[in-house]
PDB file of C-alpha atoms in Angstrom:
ATOM      1  CA  ILE A   1    -121.158  16.773  44.355  1.00 74.00           C
ATOM      2  CA  LYS A   2    -120.401  13.079  44.723  1.00 84.00           C
ATOM      3  CA  SER A   3    -123.305  11.009  45.928  1.00 85.00           C
ATOM      4  CA  ARG A   4    -124.577   7.453  45.945  1.00 86.00           C
ATOM      5  CA  VAL A   5    -128.203   6.358  45.803  1.00 87.00           C
ATOM      6  CA  ILE A   6    -129.190   3.109  47.520  1.00 86.00           C
ATOM      7  CA  GLY A   7    -132.501   1.324  47.919  1.00 83.00           C
ATOM      8  CA  LEU A   8    -134.359  -1.672  46.587  1.00 76.00           C
ATOM      9  CA  SER A   9    -138.122  -1.483  46.283  1.00 73.00           C
ATOM     10  CA  GLY A  10    -139.870  -4.296  48.142  1.00 71.00           C
ATOM     11  CA  ALA A  11    -136.758  -5.279  50.103  1.00 77.00           C
ATOM     12  CA  ASP A  12    -137.188  -5.579  53.872  1.00 80.00           C
ATOM     13  CA  PHE A  13    -134.907  -4.007  56.477  1.00 83.00           C
ATOM     14  CA  ASN A  14    -132.357  -6.852  56.428  1.00 84.00           C
ATOM     15  CA  MET A  15    -131.878  -6.433  52.679  1.00 85.00           C
ATOM     16  CA  GLN A  16    -131.762  -2.648  53.065  1.00 86.00           C
ATOM     17  CA  ARG A  17    -129.080  -3.017  55.709  1.00 88.00           C
ATOM     18  CA  ALA A  18    -126.967  -5.072  53.322  1.00 88.00           C
ATOM     19  CA  LEU A  19    -127.087  -2.133  50.895  1.00 86.00           C
ATOM     20  CA  TRP A  20    -126.219   0.685  53.267  1.00 89.00           C
ATOM     21  CA  GLU A  21    -123.544  -1.205  55.198  1.00 90.00           C
ATOM     22  CA  GLN A  22    -121.815  -2.005  51.922  1.00 87.00           C
ATOM     23  CA  ALA A  23    -122.114   1.593  50.722  1.00 87.00           C
ATOM     24  CA  LEU A  24    -120.921   3.234  53.935  1.00 90.00           C
ATOM     25  CA  ASN A  25    -118.022   0.840  54.520  1.00 88.00           C
ATOM     26  CA  SER A  26    -116.680   1.163  50.985  1.00 84.00           C
ATOM     27  CA  GLU A  27    -113.533   3.214  50.581  1.00 78.00           C
ATOM     28  CA  ASN A  28    -114.586   6.184  48.473  1.00 81.00           C
ATOM     29  CA  ASP A  29    -114.880   9.959  48.542  1.00 84.00           C
ATOM     30  CA  VAL A  30    -118.675  10.005  48.245  1.00 87.00           C
ATOM     31  CA  LYS A  31    -120.065  12.693  50.529  1.00 91.00           C
ATOM     32  CA  TYR A  32    -123.814  12.118  50.273  1.00 92.00           C
ATOM     33  CA  ILE A  33    -125.671   8.832  50.701  1.00 92.00           C
ATOM     34  CA  VAL A  34    -129.255   8.985  49.436  1.00 93.00           C
ATOM     35  CA  HIS A  35    -131.330   6.133  50.884  1.00 93.00           C
ATOM     36  CA  VAL A  36    -134.692   5.697  49.151  1.00 91.00           C
ATOM     37  CA  VAL A  37    -137.296   3.925  51.291  1.00 89.00           C
ATOM     38  CA  GLY A  38    -140.988   3.087  51.336  1.00 84.00           C
ATOM     39  CA  ALA A  39    -143.457   1.315  53.591  1.00 81.00           C
ATOM     40  CA  LEU A  40    -142.432  -2.182  52.492  1.00 76.00           C
ATOM     41  CA  GLU A  41    -138.856  -1.515  53.569  1.00 79.00           C
ATOM     42  CA  PHE A  42    -140.143  -1.368  57.151  1.00 82.00           C
ATOM     43  CA  SER A  43    -141.820  -4.756  57.025  1.00 78.00           C
ATOM     44  CA  ARG A  44    -140.517  -8.281  57.345  1.00 77.00           C
ATOM     45  CA  ARG A  45    -140.856 -10.381  54.222  1.00 74.00           C
ATOM     46  CA  GLU A  46    -142.092 -13.908  54.790  1.00 75.00           C
ATOM     47  CA  ASP A  47    -141.274 -15.136  51.284  1.00 75.00           C
ATOM     48  CA  GLY A  48    -137.493 -15.173  51.538  1.00 79.00           C
ATOM     49  CA  ILE A  49    -134.981 -12.877  49.878  1.00 82.00           C
ATOM     50  CA  PHE A  50    -136.762 -10.628  47.393  1.00 78.00           C
ATOM     51  CA  LYS A  51    -135.202 -10.910  43.919  1.00 78.00           C
ATOM     52  CA  LYS A  52    -132.299 -12.871  45.365  1.00 81.00           C
ATOM     53  CA  TYR A  53    -130.637 -13.177  41.966  1.00 78.00           C
ATOM     54  CA  LYS A  54    -129.676  -9.502  42.192  1.00 80.00           C
ATOM     55  CA  PHE A  55    -127.393 -10.341  45.099  1.00 85.00           C
ATOM     56  CA  PHE A  56    -125.657 -13.369  43.524  1.00 84.00           C
ATOM     57  CA  PRO A  57    -122.557 -11.431  42.396  1.00 84.00           C
ATOM     58  CA  TYR A  58    -122.077  -9.944  45.872  1.00 86.00           C
ATOM     59  CA  PHE A  59    -122.161 -12.977  48.168  1.00 88.00           C
ATOM     60  CA  ASN A  60    -118.461 -12.465  48.912  1.00 90.00           C
ATOM     61  CA  SER A  61    -119.301  -9.180  50.611  1.00 89.00           C
ATOM     62  CA  GLN A  62    -119.479  -9.747  54.358  1.00 90.00           C
ATOM     63  CA  TYR A  63    -122.242  -7.148  54.656  1.00 90.00           C
ATOM     64  CA  VAL A  64    -124.425  -8.678  51.983  1.00 90.00           C
ATOM     65  CA  TYR A  65    -123.888 -12.270  53.073  1.00 92.00           C
ATOM     66  CA  SER A  66    -124.360 -11.692  56.829  1.00 91.00           C
ATOM     67  CA  ASN A  67    -127.583  -9.706  56.454  1.00 89.00           C
ATOM     68  CA  LEU A  68    -129.163 -12.013  53.897  1.00 89.00           C
ATOM     69  CA  SER A  69    -128.277 -14.994  56.092  1.00 91.00           C
ATOM     70  CA  ASN A  70    -130.649 -13.548  58.690  1.00 87.00           C
ATOM     71  CA  ILE A  71    -133.429 -14.162  56.182  1.00 86.00           C
ATOM     72  CA  GLN A  72    -132.160 -17.445  54.751  1.00 88.00           C
ATOM     73  CA  PRO A  73    -129.956 -19.363  57.238  1.00 90.00           C
ATOM     74  CA  ASP A  74    -128.864 -21.910  54.609  1.00 89.00           C
ATOM     75  CA  LEU A  75    -127.603 -19.204  52.249  1.00 89.00           C
ATOM     76  CA  TRP A  76    -124.228 -20.963  52.289  1.00 90.00           C
ATOM     77  CA  LYS A  77    -125.698 -23.442  49.806  1.00 89.00           C
ATOM     78  CA  ASP A  78    -126.317 -20.656  47.307  1.00 87.00           C
ATOM     79  CA  LYS A  79    -122.797 -19.368  47.822  1.00 88.00           C
ATOM     80  CA  TYR A  80    -120.771 -22.574  47.780  1.00 88.00           C
ATOM     81  CA  VAL A  81    -122.772 -25.299  45.991  1.00 86.00           C
ATOM     82  CA  PRO A  82    -122.412 -24.855  42.199  1.00 73.00           C
ATOM     83  CA  LEU A  83    -125.655 -23.831  40.480  1.00 71.00           C
ATOM     84  CA  TYR A  84    -127.669 -24.418  43.690  1.00 74.00           C
ATOM     85  CA  LYS A  85    -128.579 -20.728  43.666  1.00 69.00           C
ATOM     86  CA  PHE A  86    -130.776 -21.344  40.640  1.00 68.00           C
ATOM     87  CA  HIS A  87    -132.871 -23.944  42.453  1.00 70.00           C
ATOM     88  CA  GLY A  88    -136.446 -22.757  42.085  1.00 67.00           C
ATOM     89  CA  ASN A  89    -135.309 -19.946  39.777  1.00 66.00           C
ATOM     90  CA  TYR A  90    -134.791 -21.909  36.614  1.00 66.00           C
ATOM     91  CA  LYS A  91    -136.349 -19.217  34.436  1.00 70.00           C
ATOM     92  CA  TYR A  92    -133.476 -16.864  35.253  1.00 64.00           C
ATOM     93  CA  PHE A  93    -130.930 -19.580  34.542  1.00 67.00           C
ATOM     94  CA  LEU A  94    -132.521 -20.444  31.203  1.00 74.00           C
ATOM     95  CA  LYS A  95    -133.023 -16.791  30.307  1.00 69.00           C
ATOM     96  CA  GLY A  96    -129.348 -16.131  30.952  1.00 65.00           C
ATOM     97  CA  ILE A  97    -128.273 -18.979  28.675  1.00 72.00           C
ATOM     98  CA  LYS A  98    -130.750 -17.969  25.970  1.00 73.00           C
ATOM     99  CA  SER A  99    -129.541 -14.368  26.005  1.00 67.00           C
ATOM    100  CA  LYS A 100    -126.057 -15.563  25.091  1.00 67.00           C
ATOM    101  CA  PHE A 101    -127.193 -17.157  21.875  1.00 74.00           C
ATOM    102  CA  LYS A 102    -130.414 -15.446  20.849  1.00 67.00           C
ATOM    103  CA  PRO A 103    -130.958 -11.681  20.712  1.00 62.00           C
ATOM    104  CA  ASN A 104    -134.253 -10.360  22.034  1.00 57.00           C
ATOM    105  CA  THR A 105    -136.585  -9.679  19.119  1.00 54.00           C
ATOM    106  CA  SER A 106    -139.750  -8.928  21.076  1.00 52.00           C
ATOM    107  CA  SER A 107    -141.784  -6.071  19.621  1.00 51.00           C
ATOM    108  CA  LEU A 108    -142.357  -4.860  23.202  1.00 50.00           C
ATOM    109  CA  TYR A 109    -138.637  -4.544  23.863  1.00 48.00           C
ATOM    110  CA  THR A 110    -138.102  -0.814  23.521  1.00 53.00           C
ATOM    111  CA  LYS A 111    -135.718   1.852  24.688  1.00 53.00           C
ATOM    112  CA  TYR A 112    -136.572   5.096  26.434  1.00 53.00           C
ATOM    113  CA  LYS A 113    -133.831   7.646  27.116  1.00 54.00           C
ATOM    114  CA  GLY A 114    -131.217   4.916  26.950  1.00 54.00           C
ATOM    115  CA  TYR A 115    -133.052   2.468  29.233  1.00 54.00           C
ATOM    116  CA  ARG A 116    -134.236  -0.837  27.927  1.00 56.00           C
ATOM    117  CA  GLY A 117    -137.835  -1.687  28.646  1.00 54.00           C
ATOM    118  CA  PHE A 118    -139.311  -4.913  29.993  1.00 53.00           C
ATOM    119  CA  GLU A 119    -141.082  -7.480  27.894  1.00 56.00           C
ATOM    120  CA  ASP A 120    -143.939  -7.698  30.384  1.00 56.00           C
ATOM    121  CA  ILE A 121    -146.440  -4.881  30.780  1.00 55.00           C
ATOM    122  CA  TRP A 122    -148.005  -4.483  34.233  1.00 55.00           C
ATOM    123  CA  ASP A 123    -151.771  -4.120  34.108  1.00 58.00           C
ATOM    124  CA  GLY A 124    -151.856  -2.043  37.293  1.00 55.00           C
ATOM    125  CA  GLU A 125    -153.700  -4.681  39.329  1.00 60.00           C
ATOM    126  CA  ILE A 126    -152.885  -4.904  43.046  1.00 55.00           C
ATOM    127  CA  LYS A 127    -153.507  -8.421  44.366  1.00 58.00           C
ATOM    128  CA  VAL A 128    -153.020  -7.649  48.073  1.00 55.00           C
ATOM    129  CA  ASP A 129    -156.063  -6.340  49.944  1.00 57.00           C
ATOM    130  CA  SER A 130    -154.101  -4.747  52.775  1.00 59.00           C
ATOM    131  CA  LYS A 131    -150.825  -5.045  54.637  1.00 65.00           C
ATOM    132  CA  VAL A 132    -150.463  -4.163  58.291  1.00 70.00           C
ATOM    133  CA  ILE A 133    -146.883  -3.290  59.180  1.00 78.00           C
ATOM    134  CA  SER A 134    -146.371  -4.304  62.798  1.00 82.00           C
ATOM    135  CA  GLN A 135    -145.025  -1.935  65.421  1.00 85.00           C
ATOM    136  CA  ASP A 136    -142.245  -4.429  66.212  1.00 87.00           C
ATOM    137  CA  ASP A 137    -141.078  -4.431  62.597  1.00 86.00           C
ATOM    138  CA  ILE A 138    -141.257  -0.641  62.390  1.00 87.00           C
ATOM    139  CA  SER A 139    -139.231  -0.322  65.602  1.00 89.00           C
ATOM    140  CA  LEU A 140    -136.582  -2.772  64.405  1.00 88.00           C
ATOM    141  CA  ALA A 141    -136.310  -1.125  60.994  1.00 89.00           C
ATOM    142  CA  THR A 142    -136.033   2.293  62.657  1.00 91.00           C
ATOM    143  CA  SER A 143    -133.225   1.021  64.879  1.00 92.00           C
ATOM    144  CA  PHE A 144    -131.401  -0.040  61.715  1.00 91.00           C
ATOM    145  CA  ILE A 145    -131.887   3.461  60.255  1.00 92.00           C
ATOM    146  CA  ARG A 146    -130.446   4.962  63.442  1.00 94.00           C
ATOM    147  CA  GLU A 147    -127.420   2.675  63.122  1.00 93.00           C
ATOM    148  CA  GLU A 148    -127.090   3.800  59.520  1.00 93.00           C
ATOM    149  CA  ALA A 149    -127.146   7.441  60.620  1.00 94.00           C
ATOM    150  CA  GLN A 150    -124.485   6.776  63.258  1.00 94.00           C
ATOM    151  CA  LEU A 151    -122.237   4.939  60.807  1.00 94.00           C
ATOM    152  CA  ALA A 152    -122.663   7.719  58.241  1.00 93.00           C
ATOM    153  CA  ASN A 153    -121.612  10.239  60.885  1.00 94.00           C
ATOM    154  CA  GLU A 154    -118.539   8.166  61.778  1.00 93.00           C
ATOM    155  CA  LYS A 155    -117.585   8.034  58.101  1.00 92.00           C
ATOM    156  CA  GLY A 156    -118.089  11.778  57.702  1.00 92.00           C
ATOM    157  CA  LYS A 157    -121.002  11.408  55.283  1.00 92.00           C
ATOM    158  CA  VAL A 158    -124.384  13.059  54.992  1.00 94.00           C
ATOM    159  CA  LEU A 159    -127.374  10.701  54.955  1.00 95.00           C
ATOM    160  CA  ILE A 160    -130.404  11.804  52.958  1.00 95.00           C
ATOM    161  CA  ILE A 161    -133.485   9.639  53.518  1.00 94.00           C
ATOM    162  CA  VAL A 162    -136.137   9.903  50.826  1.00 93.00           C
ATOM    163  CA  TYR A 163    -139.600   8.389  51.199  1.00 91.00           C
ATOM    164  CA  ALA A 164    -140.440   7.791  47.562  1.00 86.00           C
ATOM    165  CA  PRO A 165    -143.815   8.456  45.911  1.00 84.00           C
ATOM    166  CA  GLU A 166    -146.089   5.431  45.860  1.00 76.00           C
ATOM    167  CA  PHE A 167    -148.684   4.216  43.419  1.00 72.00           C
ATOM    168  CA  SER A 168    -151.970   5.517  44.852  1.00 70.00           C
ATOM    169  CA  GLN A 169    -153.566   2.057  44.982  1.00 69.00           C
ATOM    170  CA  THR A 170    -150.527   0.668  46.785  1.00 68.00           C
ATOM    171  CA  ASN A 171    -150.466   3.620  49.148  1.00 69.00           C
ATOM    172  CA  ALA A 172    -154.030   2.894  50.254  1.00 68.00           C
ATOM    173  CA  ILE A 173    -153.346  -0.660  51.433  1.00 71.00           C
ATOM    174  CA  PHE A 174    -150.559   0.072  53.923  1.00 73.00           C
ATOM    175  CA  LYS A 175    -151.447   0.294  57.598  1.00 78.00           C
ATOM    176  CA  GLY A 176    -148.789   1.950  59.749  1.00 80.00           C
ATOM    177  CA  LYS A 177    -147.391   4.378  57.211  1.00 83.00           C
ATOM    178  CA  GLN A 178    -147.823   7.498  59.336  1.00 87.00           C
ATOM    179  CA  THR A 179    -145.904   5.859  62.183  1.00 89.00           C
ATOM    180  CA  ILE A 180    -143.045   5.192  59.761  1.00 89.00           C
ATOM    181  CA  LEU A 181    -143.013   8.811  58.589  1.00 91.00           C
ATOM    182  CA  ASN A 182    -142.968  10.046  62.186  1.00 92.00           C
ATOM    183  CA  LYS A 183    -140.039   7.744  62.992  1.00 93.00           C
ATOM    184  CA  LEU A 184    -138.031   8.979  60.020  1.00 93.00           C
ATOM    185  CA  GLU A 185    -138.677  12.594  60.960  1.00 95.00           C
ATOM    186  CA  SER A 186    -137.429  11.807  64.477  1.00 94.00           C
ATOM    187  CA  VAL A 187    -134.212  10.237  63.161  1.00 94.00           C
ATOM    188  CA  ALA A 188    -133.542  13.338  61.055  1.00 95.00           C
ATOM    189  CA  SER A 189    -134.178  15.690  63.972  1.00 95.00           C
ATOM    190  CA  GLU A 190    -131.856  13.680  66.237  1.00 94.00           C
ATOM    191  CA  ASN A 191    -128.869  13.728  63.858  1.00 93.00           C
ATOM    192  CA  ASP A 192    -127.181  16.774  62.342  1.00 94.00           C
ATOM    193  CA  ASN A 193    -125.948  14.747  59.358  1.00 94.00           C
ATOM    194  CA  VAL A 194    -129.384  13.343  58.429  1.00 95.00           C
ATOM    195  CA  TYR A 195    -132.062  14.927  56.250  1.00 96.00           C
ATOM    196  CA  PHE A 196    -135.509  13.511  55.487  1.00 95.00           C
ATOM    197  CA  PHE A 197    -137.599  14.281  52.415  1.00 94.00           C
ATOM    198  CA  ASN A 198    -141.160  13.010  52.346  1.00 92.00           C
ATOM    199  CA  TYR A 199    -142.668  12.518  48.881  1.00 89.00           C
ATOM    200  CA  SER A 200    -145.355  10.078  50.006  1.00 82.00           C
ATOM    201  CA  GLU A 201    -148.142  12.544  49.216  1.00 76.00           C
ATOM    202  CA  TRP A 202    -146.553  13.903  46.056  1.00 72.00           C
ATOM    203  CA  GLU A 203    -149.257  15.273  43.775  1.00 57.00           C
ATOM    204  CA  GLY A 204    -147.862  13.262  40.873  1.00 54.00           C
ATOM    205  CA  ASN A 205    -148.899   9.953  42.499  1.00 53.00           C
ATOM    206  CA  THR A 206    -151.411   8.154  40.290  1.00 52.00           C
TER     207      THR A 206
END
């Protein structure tokens, strides 16, 4: 079974759209598109493009560039002005240069099942008291999901939407989550090529 998993934790609906438009419009024989979402993917970020550096190599994609431009209208500077993309992100620029000349010798840099670990260890502290996801944002994000379902149908693909498990402390701060779950269930019931799996209350959440 050929499938493709898309999703970016913490990315709002414009960034999510960049991912699924690119995936569904690519010429391939993938049958199943698995879109992993969470509450934050239904909210509008006010702090710009989340982890923008991840998108740097893909600015030539019309789907990536057009959707991210909705968040940052002057994105053309990042695309066309040499090194401008690193403005305000100097640590990534310097880290990239350093990695070319100096191997990582941190004692915390470990491997687990082939994956390299991070140098930083999260202490589990949540610094946001609560986050209310507005009905307008939920409605707009849901309309994007419906467009995704329609495009998947046109391309002859099956769309599997997965609401991923959330850290219990994070789960408690979201306001509007049940509305999101109801919307996703509605999208699945309206489309024969869409399936929804809800792991938000998975017993393994800690």
